[in-house]
mmCIF file of C-alpha atoms and ligand atoms in Angstrom:
data_model
loop_
_atom_site.group_PDB
_atom_site.id
_atom_site.type_symbol
_atom_site.label_atom_id
_atom_site.label_comp_id
_atom_site.label_asym_id
_atom_site.label_seq_id
_atom_site.Cartn_x
_atom_site.Cartn_y
_atom_site.Cartn_z
ATOM 1 C CA MET Z 24 0.000 0.000 0.000
ATOM 2 C CA HIS Z 25 1.455 3.267 -1.068
ATOM 3 C CA THR Z 26 0.489 6.377 0.840
ATOM 4 C CA SER Z 27 0.918 9.711 -0.783
ATOM 5 C CA LYS Z 28 3.069 12.037 1.230
ATOM 6 C CA PHE Z 29 3.485 14.754 -1.324
ATOM 7 C CA SER Z 30 -0.202 15.296 -2.139
ATOM 8 C CA THR Z 31 -1.076 18.484 -0.403
ATOM 9 C CA ASP Z 32 -3.687 21.173 -0.393
ATOM 10 C CA GLU Z 33 -1.112 23.474 1.006
ATOM 11 C CA VAL Z 34 -0.323 26.611 -0.969
ATOM 12 C CA PHE Z 35 3.120 28.171 -1.058
ATOM 13 C CA LYS Z 36 3.902 31.841 -1.072
ATOM 14 C CA SER Z 37 6.839 31.465 -3.431
ATOM 15 C CA ARG Z 38 8.526 29.002 -5.747
ATOM 16 C CA GLN Z 39 11.387 28.717 -3.267
ATOM 17 C CA ASP Z 40 9.024 27.873 -0.396
ATOM 18 C CA LEU Z 41 7.557 25.064 -2.468
ATOM 19 C CA ILE Z 42 10.984 23.680 -3.397
ATOM 20 C CA ASP Z 43 12.197 23.895 0.206
ATOM 21 C CA TRP Z 44 9.124 22.048 1.457
ATOM 22 C CA VAL Z 45 9.480 19.278 -1.123
ATOM 23 C CA GLN Z 46 13.198 18.857 -0.596
ATOM 24 C CA LYS Z 47 12.862 18.745 3.161
ATOM 25 C CA LEU Z 48 10.147 16.115 3.024
ATOM 26 C CA GLY Z 49 12.145 14.193 0.425
ATOM 27 C CA ARG Z 50 15.245 14.234 2.584
ATOM 28 C CA SER Z 51 13.339 12.965 5.583
ATOM 29 C CA LEU Z 52 12.258 9.979 3.453
ATOM 30 C CA GLY Z 53 15.787 9.360 2.222
ATOM 31 C CA TYR Z 54 15.481 10.847 -1.253
ATOM 32 C CA ILE Z 55 17.132 13.820 -2.863
ATOM 33 C CA ILE Z 56 14.785 15.879 -4.988
ATOM 34 C CA VAL Z 57 16.185 18.188 -7.604
ATOM 35 C CA ILE Z 58 14.843 20.704 -10.088
ATOM 36 C CA LYS Z 59 14.533 19.219 -13.558
ATOM 37 C CA ARG Z 60 13.217 22.297 -15.293
ATOM 38 C CA SER Z 61 11.685 25.714 -14.597
ATOM 39 C CA ARG Z 62 9.320 27.549 -16.905
ATOM 40 C CA LYS Z 63 8.270 31.146 -17.254
ATOM 41 C CA ASN Z 64 4.820 32.239 -18.391
ATOM 42 C CA ARG Z 65 4.151 34.602 -21.281
ATOM 43 C CA SER Z 66 4.839 37.661 -19.156
ATOM 44 C CA GLY Z 67 8.249 36.240 -18.253
ATOM 45 C CA VAL Z 68 7.313 35.339 -14.692
ATOM 46 C CA MET Z 69 8.350 31.963 -13.230
ATOM 47 C CA SER Z 70 5.221 29.834 -13.349
ATOM 48 C CA LYS Z 71 6.199 26.184 -13.343
ATOM 49 C CA VAL Z 72 8.830 23.947 -11.845
ATOM 50 C CA ILE Z 73 9.350 20.239 -12.476
ATOM 51 C CA LEU Z 74 10.945 18.340 -9.617
ATOM 52 C CA ILE Z 75 12.421 14.852 -9.928
ATOM 53 C CA CYS Z 76 14.496 12.413 -7.918
ATOM 54 C CA ASP Z 77 18.239 12.799 -8.315
ATOM 55 C CA ARG Z 78 18.217 9.223 -9.602
ATOM 56 C CA GLY Z 79 15.816 10.297 -12.299
ATOM 57 C CA GLY Z 80 16.954 10.860 -15.856
ATOM 58 C CA LYS Z 81 18.592 8.503 -18.252
ATOM 59 C CA TYR Z 82 21.054 5.936 -17.001
ATOM 60 C CA ARG Z 83 24.309 6.618 -18.747
ATOM 61 C CA GLY Z 84 26.473 3.796 -17.435
ATOM 62 C CA THR Z 85 29.676 4.992 -15.883
ATOM 63 C CA GLY Z 86 29.733 8.049 -18.126
ATOM 64 C CA SER Z 87 31.256 11.322 -17.117
ATOM 65 C CA SER Z 88 28.009 12.857 -15.885
ATOM 66 C CA SER Z 89 27.365 10.275 -13.193
ATOM 67 C CA ARG Z 90 30.983 10.276 -12.164
ATOM 68 C CA HIS Z 91 30.837 14.025 -11.839
ATOM 69 C CA THR Z 92 27.819 14.157 -9.556
ATOM 70 C CA GLY Z 93 28.605 10.919 -7.805
ATOM 71 C CA THR Z 94 25.006 9.782 -8.387
ATOM 72 C CA LYS Z 95 23.828 7.009 -10.615
ATOM 73 C CA LYS Z 96 20.964 7.953 -12.885
ATOM 74 C CA MET Z 97 18.526 5.078 -13.098
ATOM 75 C CA ASN Z 98 15.369 6.468 -14.704
ATOM 76 C CA CYS Z 99 13.602 6.887 -11.370
ATOM 77 C CA PRO Z 100 10.031 7.888 -12.316
ATOM 78 C CA PHE Z 101 9.415 10.154 -9.316
ATOM 79 C CA GLU Z 102 8.069 13.502 -10.516
ATOM 80 C CA LEU Z 103 6.246 16.497 -9.028
ATOM 81 C CA VAL Z 104 5.110 19.706 -10.675
ATOM 82 C CA GLY Z 105 4.821 23.049 -8.952
ATOM 83 C CA LYS Z 106 2.588 25.619 -10.586
ATOM 84 C CA TYR Z 107 1.983 29.271 -10.035
ATOM 85 C CA SER Z 108 -1.562 30.581 -10.110
ATOM 86 C CA SER Z 109 -1.634 34.262 -10.952
ATOM 87 C CA MET Z 110 -5.294 34.359 -9.944
ATOM 88 C CA ARG Z 111 -4.592 33.114 -6.404
ATOM 89 C CA GLU Z 112 -1.054 34.504 -6.352
ATOM 90 C CA CYS Z 113 0.413 31.354 -4.903
ATOM 91 C CA TRP Z 114 2.143 28.083 -5.802
ATOM 92 C CA THR Z 115 0.527 24.651 -5.624
ATOM 93 C CA LEU Z 116 1.944 21.170 -5.943
ATOM 94 C CA LYS Z 117 0.794 18.314 -8.141
ATOM 95 C CA VAL Z 118 2.034 14.739 -7.878
ATOM 96 C CA ILE Z 119 2.821 13.087 -11.223
ATOM 97 C CA CYS Z 120 4.507 10.008 -9.781
ATOM 98 C CA GLU Z 121 5.451 9.431 -6.194
ATOM 99 C CA LYS Z 122 7.143 6.042 -6.589
ATOM 100 C CA HIS Z 123 10.855 5.472 -6.716
ATOM 101 C CA ASN Z 124 12.472 2.494 -8.435
ATOM 102 C CA HIS Z 125 15.166 2.249 -5.767
ATOM 103 C CA GLU Z 126 15.596 2.128 -2.015
ATOM 104 C CA PRO Z 127 15.907 5.342 -0.013
ATOM 105 C CA ALA Z 128 19.332 6.275 1.275
ATOM 106 C CA GLU Z 129 19.722 5.347 4.920
ATOM 107 C CA ASP Z 130 22.330 7.910 5.695
ATOM 108 C CA MET Z 131 22.417 11.247 3.947
ATOM 109 C CA GLU Z 132 25.887 12.020 5.207
ATOM 110 C CA GLY Z 133 28.326 11.985 2.325
ATOM 111 C CA HIS Z 134 25.607 12.457 -0.275
ATOM 112 C CA PRO Z 135 26.820 15.149 -2.689
ATOM 113 C CA TYR Z 136 23.506 16.918 -2.910
ATOM 114 C CA ALA Z 137 22.673 16.771 0.776
ATOM 115 C CA MET Z 138 26.080 18.224 1.542
ATOM 116 C CA ARG Z 139 25.537 21.215 -0.670
ATOM 117 C CA LEU Z 140 25.571 24.497 1.222
ATOM 118 C CA THR Z 141 22.699 26.969 1.081
ATOM 119 C CA GLU Z 142 23.387 30.484 -0.160
ATOM 120 C CA ASN Z 143 23.507 31.786 3.395
ATOM 121 C CA GLU Z 144 25.885 29.040 4.431
ATOM 122 C CA VAL Z 145 28.195 29.818 1.514
ATOM 123 C CA ARG Z 146 28.245 33.455 2.611
ATOM 124 C CA LEU Z 147 29.029 32.377 6.160
ATOM 125 C CA VAL Z 148 31.935 30.226 4.951
ATOM 126 C CA GLU Z 149 33.304 33.167 2.951
ATOM 127 C CA ASP Z 150 32.928 35.520 5.851
ATOM 128 C CA LEU Z 151 34.635 33.223 8.349
ATOM 129 C CA SER Z 152 37.395 32.344 5.872
ATOM 130 C CA ARG Z 153 38.202 36.023 5.472
ATOM 131 C CA LYS Z 154 38.577 36.188 9.242
ATOM 132 C CA ASN Z 155 41.051 33.288 9.094
ATOM 133 C CA VAL Z 156 38.735 30.907 10.937
ATOM 134 C CA LYS Z 157 39.921 27.315 10.504
ATOM 135 C CA PRO Z 158 37.796 24.988 8.289
ATOM 136 C CA ARG Z 159 37.145 22.701 11.273
ATOM 137 C CA ASP Z 160 35.695 25.610 13.261
ATOM 138 C CA ILE Z 161 33.696 26.841 10.278
ATOM 139 C CA LEU Z 162 32.158 23.379 10.007
ATOM 140 C CA SER Z 163 31.127 23.299 13.644
ATOM 141 C CA THR Z 164 29.617 26.787 13.339
ATOM 142 C CA LEU Z 165 27.545 25.574 10.371
ATOM 143 C CA LYS Z 166 26.347 22.545 12.310
ATOM 144 C CA GLU Z 167 25.489 24.674 15.320
ATOM 145 C CA GLN Z 168 23.325 26.942 13.183
ATOM 146 C CA ASN Z 169 21.681 24.110 11.335
ATOM 147 C CA PRO Z 170 21.598 20.718 13.065
ATOM 148 C CA ASN Z 171 20.461 19.099 9.794
ATOM 149 C CA ASN Z 172 23.600 20.184 8.031
ATOM 150 C CA VAL Z 173 25.468 17.072 6.889
ATOM 151 C CA SER Z 174 28.475 18.845 5.383
ATOM 152 C CA THR Z 175 31.953 17.434 5.838
ATOM 153 C CA LEU Z 176 35.298 19.193 5.959
ATOM 154 C CA ARG Z 177 35.599 18.492 2.244
ATOM 155 C CA THR Z 178 32.476 20.620 1.638
ATOM 156 C CA ILE Z 179 34.130 23.541 3.405
ATOM 157 C CA TYR Z 180 37.378 23.137 1.482
ATOM 158 C CA ASN Z 181 35.509 23.045 -1.824
ATOM 159 C CA ALA Z 182 33.446 26.120 -0.962
ATOM 160 C CA ARG Z 183 36.584 27.976 0.030
ATOM 161 C CA ARG Z 184 38.428 27.013 -3.126
ATOM 162 C CA LYS Z 185 35.539 28.284 -5.241
ATOM 163 C CA PHE Z 186 35.433 31.503 -3.285
ATOM 164 C CA TRP Z 187 39.195 32.165 -3.387
ATOM 165 C CA ALA Z 188 39.152 31.450 -7.114
ATOM 166 C CA THR Z 189 36.586 34.186 -7.786
ATOM 167 C CA GLU Z 190 38.236 36.487 -5.288
ATOM 168 C CA HIS Z 191 41.535 36.158 -7.128
ATOM 169 C CA GLU Z 192 39.947 36.101 -10.545
ATOM 170 C CA GLY Z 193 42.262 36.497 -13.491
ATOM 171 C CA ARG Z 194 45.430 36.659 -11.428
ATOM 172 C CA THR Z 195 48.107 34.028 -11.140
ATOM 173 C CA GLN Z 196 48.991 32.627 -7.743
ATOM 174 C CA MET Z 197 52.191 34.623 -7.891
ATOM 175 C CA GLN Z 198 50.397 37.890 -8.608
ATOM 176 C CA VAL Z 199 48.172 37.222 -5.614
ATOM 177 C CA VAL Z 200 51.206 36.710 -3.394
ATOM 178 C CA MET Z 201 52.899 39.841 -4.686
ATOM 179 C CA SER Z 202 49.889 42.038 -4.156
ATOM 180 C CA PHE Z 203 49.425 40.556 -0.695
ATOM 181 C CA LEU Z 204 53.002 41.460 0.212
ATOM 182 C CA GLN Z 205 52.435 44.922 -1.235
ATOM 183 C CA GLU Z 206 49.197 45.536 0.660
ATOM 184 C CA GLU Z 207 50.524 44.286 3.979
ATOM 185 C CA GLY Z 208 53.571 46.507 3.757
ATOM 186 C CA TYR Z 209 56.159 43.747 3.423
ATOM 187 C CA MET Z 210 59.548 44.737 2.115
ATOM 188 C CA HIS Z 211 59.979 42.305 -0.739
ATOM 189 C CA GLU Z 212 61.991 41.535 -3.783
ATOM 190 C CA ALA Z 213 61.675 38.869 -6.441
ATOM 191 C CA ARG Z 214 63.544 37.817 -9.481
ATOM 192 C CA THR Z 215 62.438 35.796 -12.458
ATOM 193 C CA ASN Z 216 64.160 33.771 -15.136
ATOM 194 C CA LYS Z 217 64.117 34.437 -18.886
ATOM 195 C CA SER Z 218 60.675 32.868 -19.344
ATOM 196 C CA ASN Z 219 59.385 35.123 -16.586
ATOM 197 C CA GLU Z 220 58.923 32.361 -14.006
ATOM 198 C CA LEU Z 221 59.651 33.135 -10.403
ATOM 199 C CA GLU Z 222 63.141 32.129 -9.327
ATOM 200 C CA ASP Z 223 63.545 33.595 -5.870
ATOM 201 C CA LEU Z 224 61.342 35.587 -3.548
ATOM 202 C CA PHE Z 225 62.564 37.533 -0.536
ATOM 203 C CA PHE Z 226 60.293 39.216 2.033
ATOM 204 C CA ILE Z 227 60.399 40.919 5.416
ATOM 205 C CA HIS Z 228 57.416 41.773 7.604
ATOM 206 C CA PRO Z 229 57.329 45.457 8.652
ATOM 207 C CA ILE Z 230 57.659 44.562 12.358
ATOM 208 C CA SER Z 231 60.601 42.277 11.611
ATOM 209 C CA MET Z 232 62.168 45.190 9.769
ATOM 210 C CA GLU Z 233 62.067 47.321 12.926
ATOM 211 C CA MET Z 234 63.558 44.514 15.012
ATOM 212 C CA TRP Z 235 66.273 43.868 12.454
ATOM 213 C CA ARG Z 236 67.279 47.526 12.497
ATOM 214 C CA ALA Z 237 67.360 47.481 16.298
ATOM 215 C CA PHE Z 238 69.341 44.230 16.575
ATOM 216 C CA PRO Z 239 71.528 43.868 13.495
ATOM 217 C CA HIS Z 240 74.477 42.152 15.132
ATOM 218 C CA VAL Z 241 73.758 38.449 14.996
ATOM 219 C CA LEU Z 242 72.146 36.507 12.174
ATOM 220 C CA LEU Z 243 70.946 32.920 12.329
ATOM 221 C CA MET Z 244 70.319 31.209 9.027
ATOM 222 C CA ASP Z 245 68.656 27.928 8.400
ATOM 223 C CA ALA Z 246 67.605 26.445 5.106
ATOM 224 C CA THR Z 247 64.789 23.937 5.108
ATOM 225 C CA TYR Z 248 64.707 21.810 2.057
ATOM 226 C CA LYS Z 249 61.575 20.800 0.200
ATOM 227 C CA THR Z 250 59.189 20.990 3.088
ATOM 228 C CA ASN Z 251 56.601 23.322 1.585
ATOM 229 C CA ARG Z 252 53.975 22.399 -0.955
ATOM 230 C CA TYR Z 253 55.791 24.171 -3.769
ATOM 231 C CA LYS Z 254 58.899 22.069 -3.096
ATOM 232 C CA MET Z 255 60.986 25.215 -3.001
ATOM 233 C CA PRO Z 256 63.779 25.484 -0.481
ATOM 234 C CA LEU Z 257 62.983 28.030 2.193
ATOM 235 C CA LEU Z 258 65.694 30.062 3.851
ATOM 236 C CA GLU Z 259 64.765 31.509 7.214
ATOM 237 C CA ILE Z 260 66.878 34.365 8.530
ATOM 238 C CA ASP Z 261 66.528 35.118 12.243
ATOM 239 C CA GLY Z 262 68.016 37.729 14.506
ATOM 240 C CA VAL Z 263 68.841 37.753 18.219
ATOM 241 C CA THR Z 264 67.795 40.488 20.640
ATOM 242 C CA SER Z 265 69.948 41.835 23.461
ATOM 243 C CA THR Z 266 68.008 39.565 25.819
ATOM 244 C CA ASN Z 267 68.920 36.483 23.796
ATOM 245 C CA MET Z 268 65.513 36.079 22.222
ATOM 246 C CA THR Z 269 65.470 35.050 18.605
ATOM 247 C CA PHE Z 270 63.114 36.761 16.179
ATOM 248 C CA CYS Z 271 62.324 36.183 12.586
ATOM 249 C CA ILE Z 272 63.772 38.667 10.107
ATOM 250 C CA ALA Z 273 63.231 37.425 6.581
ATOM 251 C CA PHE Z 274 62.047 34.487 4.543
ATOM 252 C CA VAL Z 275 63.405 33.581 1.143
ATOM 253 C CA PHE Z 276 61.864 31.083 -1.232
ATOM 254 C CA MET Z 277 64.587 29.887 -3.506
ATOM 255 C CA ASN Z 278 64.552 28.057 -6.727
ATOM 256 C CA LYS Z 279 67.800 26.249 -5.909
ATOM 257 C CA GLU Z 280 70.049 25.977 -2.900
ATOM 258 C CA LYS Z 281 73.022 27.246 -4.833
ATOM 259 C CA GLU Z 282 75.514 29.927 -3.964
ATOM 260 C CA PRO Z 283 74.152 32.511 -6.472
ATOM 261 C CA ASN Z 284 70.655 32.143 -4.939
ATOM 262 C CA TYR Z 285 72.006 32.591 -1.425
ATOM 263 C CA THR Z 286 74.129 35.539 -2.531
ATOM 264 C CA TRP Z 287 71.096 37.177 -4.146
ATOM 265 C CA ALA Z 288 69.082 36.629 -0.938
ATOM 266 C CA LEU Z 289 71.788 38.050 1.311
ATOM 267 C CA ASN Z 290 72.234 41.054 -0.954
ATOM 268 C CA CYS Z 291 68.487 41.729 -0.640
ATOM 269 C CA LEU Z 292 68.907 41.534 3.123
ATOM 270 C CA LYS Z 293 71.939 43.798 3.073
ATOM 271 C CA LYS Z 294 70.088 46.423 1.036
ATOM 272 C CA THR Z 295 67.382 46.681 3.709
ATOM 273 C CA ILE Z 296 69.872 47.754 6.354
ATOM 274 C CA ASP Z 297 72.666 49.456 4.408
ATOM 275 C CA GLY Z 298 73.755 52.578 6.198
ATOM 276 C CA TYR Z 299 72.474 51.416 9.584
ATOM 277 C CA ALA Z 300 74.803 48.633 10.568
ATOM 278 C CA SER Z 301 76.179 45.307 9.489
ATOM 279 C CA PRO Z 302 75.933 41.888 11.159
ATOM 280 C CA ARG Z 303 79.013 40.904 13.102
ATOM 281 C CA VAL Z 304 78.250 37.251 13.655
ATOM 282 C CA ILE Z 305 76.474 34.845 11.307
ATOM 283 C CA ILE Z 306 75.474 31.388 12.467
ATOM 284 C CA THR Z 307 74.671 28.774 9.854
ATOM 285 C CA ASP Z 308 74.141 25.046 9.677
ATOM 286 C CA ARG Z 309 77.332 24.394 7.710
ATOM 287 C CA GLU Z 310 75.607 24.592 4.384
ATOM 288 C CA LEU Z 311 78.688 25.356 2.325
ATOM 289 C CA ALA Z 312 76.983 27.330 -0.435
ATOM 290 C CA LEU Z 313 75.346 29.514 2.195
ATOM 291 C CA MET Z 314 78.619 30.035 4.077
ATOM 292 C CA LYS Z 315 80.303 31.102 0.862
ATOM 293 C CA ALA Z 316 77.501 33.537 0.111
ATOM 294 C CA CYS Z 317 77.909 35.010 3.610
ATOM 295 C CA THR Z 318 81.580 35.615 2.893
ATOM 296 C CA ASN Z 319 80.665 37.322 -0.392
ATOM 297 C CA VAL Z 320 78.044 39.641 1.048
ATOM 298 C CA PHE Z 321 79.158 40.212 4.648
ATOM 299 C CA PRO Z 322 82.948 39.710 4.485
ATOM 300 C CA ASP Z 323 83.501 41.315 7.898
ATOM 301 C CA ALA Z 324 81.114 39.084 9.804
ATOM 302 C CA LYS Z 325 82.432 36.180 11.815
ATOM 303 C CA GLN Z 326 80.883 32.885 10.826
ATOM 304 C CA LEU Z 327 79.916 30.340 13.424
ATOM 305 C CA LEU Z 328 78.199 27.030 13.165
ATOM 306 C CA CYS Z 329 74.966 26.473 14.958
ATOM 307 C CA ARG Z 330 75.592 24.434 18.125
ATOM 308 C CA TRP Z 331 72.527 22.298 17.576
ATOM 309 C CA HIS Z 332 73.675 21.373 14.108
ATOM 310 C CA ILE Z 333 77.166 20.595 15.343
ATOM 311 C CA TYR Z 334 75.667 18.339 17.972
ATOM 312 C CA GLN Z 335 73.516 16.560 15.374
ATOM 313 C CA SER Z 336 76.586 16.067 13.271
ATOM 314 C CA ILE Z 337 78.658 14.739 16.178
ATOM 315 C CA LEU Z 338 75.860 12.404 17.112
ATOM 316 C CA ARG Z 339 75.841 11.082 13.578
ATOM 317 C CA LYS Z 340 79.600 10.781 13.055
ATOM 318 C CA CYS Z 341 81.002 10.104 16.518
ATOM 319 C CA ARG Z 342 78.325 8.211 18.392
ATOM 320 C CA PRO Z 343 78.924 4.996 16.390
ATOM 321 C CA SER Z 344 82.624 4.961 17.377
ATOM 322 C CA ILE Z 345 81.998 5.587 21.080
ATOM 323 C CA THR Z 346 79.953 2.529 21.775
ATOM 324 C CA SER Z 347 79.424 2.346 25.526
ATOM 325 C CA HIS Z 348 76.762 4.561 27.036
ATOM 326 C CA GLN Z 349 79.058 5.588 29.886
ATOM 327 C CA SER Z 350 81.919 6.648 27.608
ATOM 328 C CA TRP Z 351 79.545 8.614 25.471
ATOM 329 C CA ASN Z 352 78.182 10.540 28.472
ATOM 330 C CA PHE Z 353 81.717 11.227 29.590
ATOM 331 C CA PHE Z 354 82.711 12.491 26.164
ATOM 332 C CA TYR Z 355 79.535 14.518 25.760
ATOM 333 C CA LYS Z 356 80.049 16.269 29.117
ATOM 334 C CA ALA Z 357 83.604 17.220 28.175
ATOM 335 C CA TRP Z 358 82.443 18.352 24.774
ATOM 336 C CA THR Z 359 79.701 20.561 26.244
ATOM 337 C CA SER Z 360 82.179 22.216 28.629
ATOM 338 C CA LEU Z 361 84.446 22.851 25.657
ATOM 339 C CA VAL Z 362 81.670 24.500 23.663
ATOM 340 C CA GLU Z 363 80.627 26.604 26.647
ATOM 341 C CA SER Z 364 84.122 27.799 27.491
ATOM 342 C CA GLN Z 365 83.962 31.445 28.496
ATOM 343 C CA THR Z 366 87.626 32.356 28.090
ATOM 344 C CA GLU Z 367 90.418 31.272 25.802
ATOM 345 C CA GLU Z 368 92.247 29.707 28.739
ATOM 346 C CA THR Z 369 89.363 27.494 29.819
ATOM 347 C CA TYR Z 370 88.843 26.621 26.175
ATOM 348 C CA LYS Z 371 92.398 25.343 25.879
ATOM 349 C CA PHE Z 372 92.026 23.399 29.098
ATOM 350 C CA ASN Z 373 88.727 21.837 28.024
ATOM 351 C CA LEU Z 374 90.102 21.043 24.597
ATOM 352 C CA ALA Z 375 92.980 19.119 26.124
ATOM 353 C CA GLN Z 376 90.445 17.115 28.172
ATOM 354 C CA VAL Z 377 88.415 16.203 25.139
ATOM 355 C CA GLU Z 378 91.522 15.268 23.196
ATOM 356 C CA GLU Z 379 92.633 12.997 25.984
ATOM 357 C CA ILE Z 380 89.321 11.180 26.038
ATOM 358 C CA LEU Z 381 89.459 10.833 22.312
ATOM 359 C CA LEU Z 382 92.913 9.285 22.168
ATOM 360 C CA GLU Z 383 91.023 6.020 22.366
ATOM 361 C CA TYR Z 384 88.814 6.876 19.425
ATOM 362 C CA GLN Z 385 90.925 7.719 16.402
ATOM 363 C CA GLY Z 386 87.935 7.904 14.042
ATOM 364 C CA VAL Z 387 86.327 10.649 16.121
ATOM 365 C CA LEU Z 388 89.536 12.664 16.275
ATOM 366 C CA ASP Z 389 89.862 12.506 12.501
ATOM 367 C CA TYR Z 390 86.330 13.736 12.104
ATOM 368 C CA LEU Z 391 86.736 16.621 14.576
ATOM 369 C CA ASN Z 392 89.932 17.722 12.845
ATOM 370 C CA GLU Z 393 88.086 17.725 9.575
ATOM 371 C CA VAL Z 394 85.309 19.945 11.025
ATOM 372 C CA ALA Z 395 87.750 22.348 12.611
HETATM 373 ZN ZN1 LIG O 10 14.018 8.087 -6.926
#
């Protein structure tokens, strides 16, 4: 026995009210109802809407259309017609066929149509995205406002992508970045190759610029390789305040980790402070191309190796030779005192200690000599 749920004497104030009512009822029964066609009357006013099941329409196998919507068309006969009466100034609903040729969906979650955002929800996503709200938090806001919302994180990401695309219409990703840097007051410089592709990009935040001018004496440089989504090496240049706090000065995206790229980056950095001061100490991670570039651009600065990187290197090269845990601790203690020597005298004393320990480990001595 088939009971008619869609037959109604109800009248709707607008076409949208009618569609909302039908779709809501459809969803509660486990079906997605979509607009097949809308018609205008002779005066150009919307007067008719044909609503069908999303499984309606011709079955096209695994053709591109069904793959695109994620729904299989299977000629479901379900069909309703909404009509506008200009006499009564309202919309009414007529059932053409209320049967489906398939089972209702048990769970609407994950259904592409059910996940679609309403116009207001799209606006909310845009608004929150502009305020840098995280997608996860946007999603929970949506669900708070509308408990029936079955969107997933993917829905939010897609909505955002669409919105950024129109926002940045007609501009390349690079142009967007450049105008962002411009608008936010970053000091920046870029260079391109012959085919006008970006090679290197250097930028400093305005606050970093102030800090850099106040504390120009020590530079820390660290290149991270291929960790960002553009697979470009990123050089981070930090400074140190008088209270031993590190702060970020500049970032450089580089096309290659080669000496000319580093030299270009350091020259950009030098230009930003020329006439104020010059760094006196530069600490790097023993990246040879970078060290060479430092010598080119800041010949007067003393170059030191970062203690953390030295330790990593010692761990890698020396730990295998010093096998017992006790000997290693002993060596490491002596090594730390050596590194922390405050005067030349204590340095010499500590060095002698380390050398004595290492008499037993020729491989380690060779390595340390090589580093020094
Ligand atoms: Zn159906």
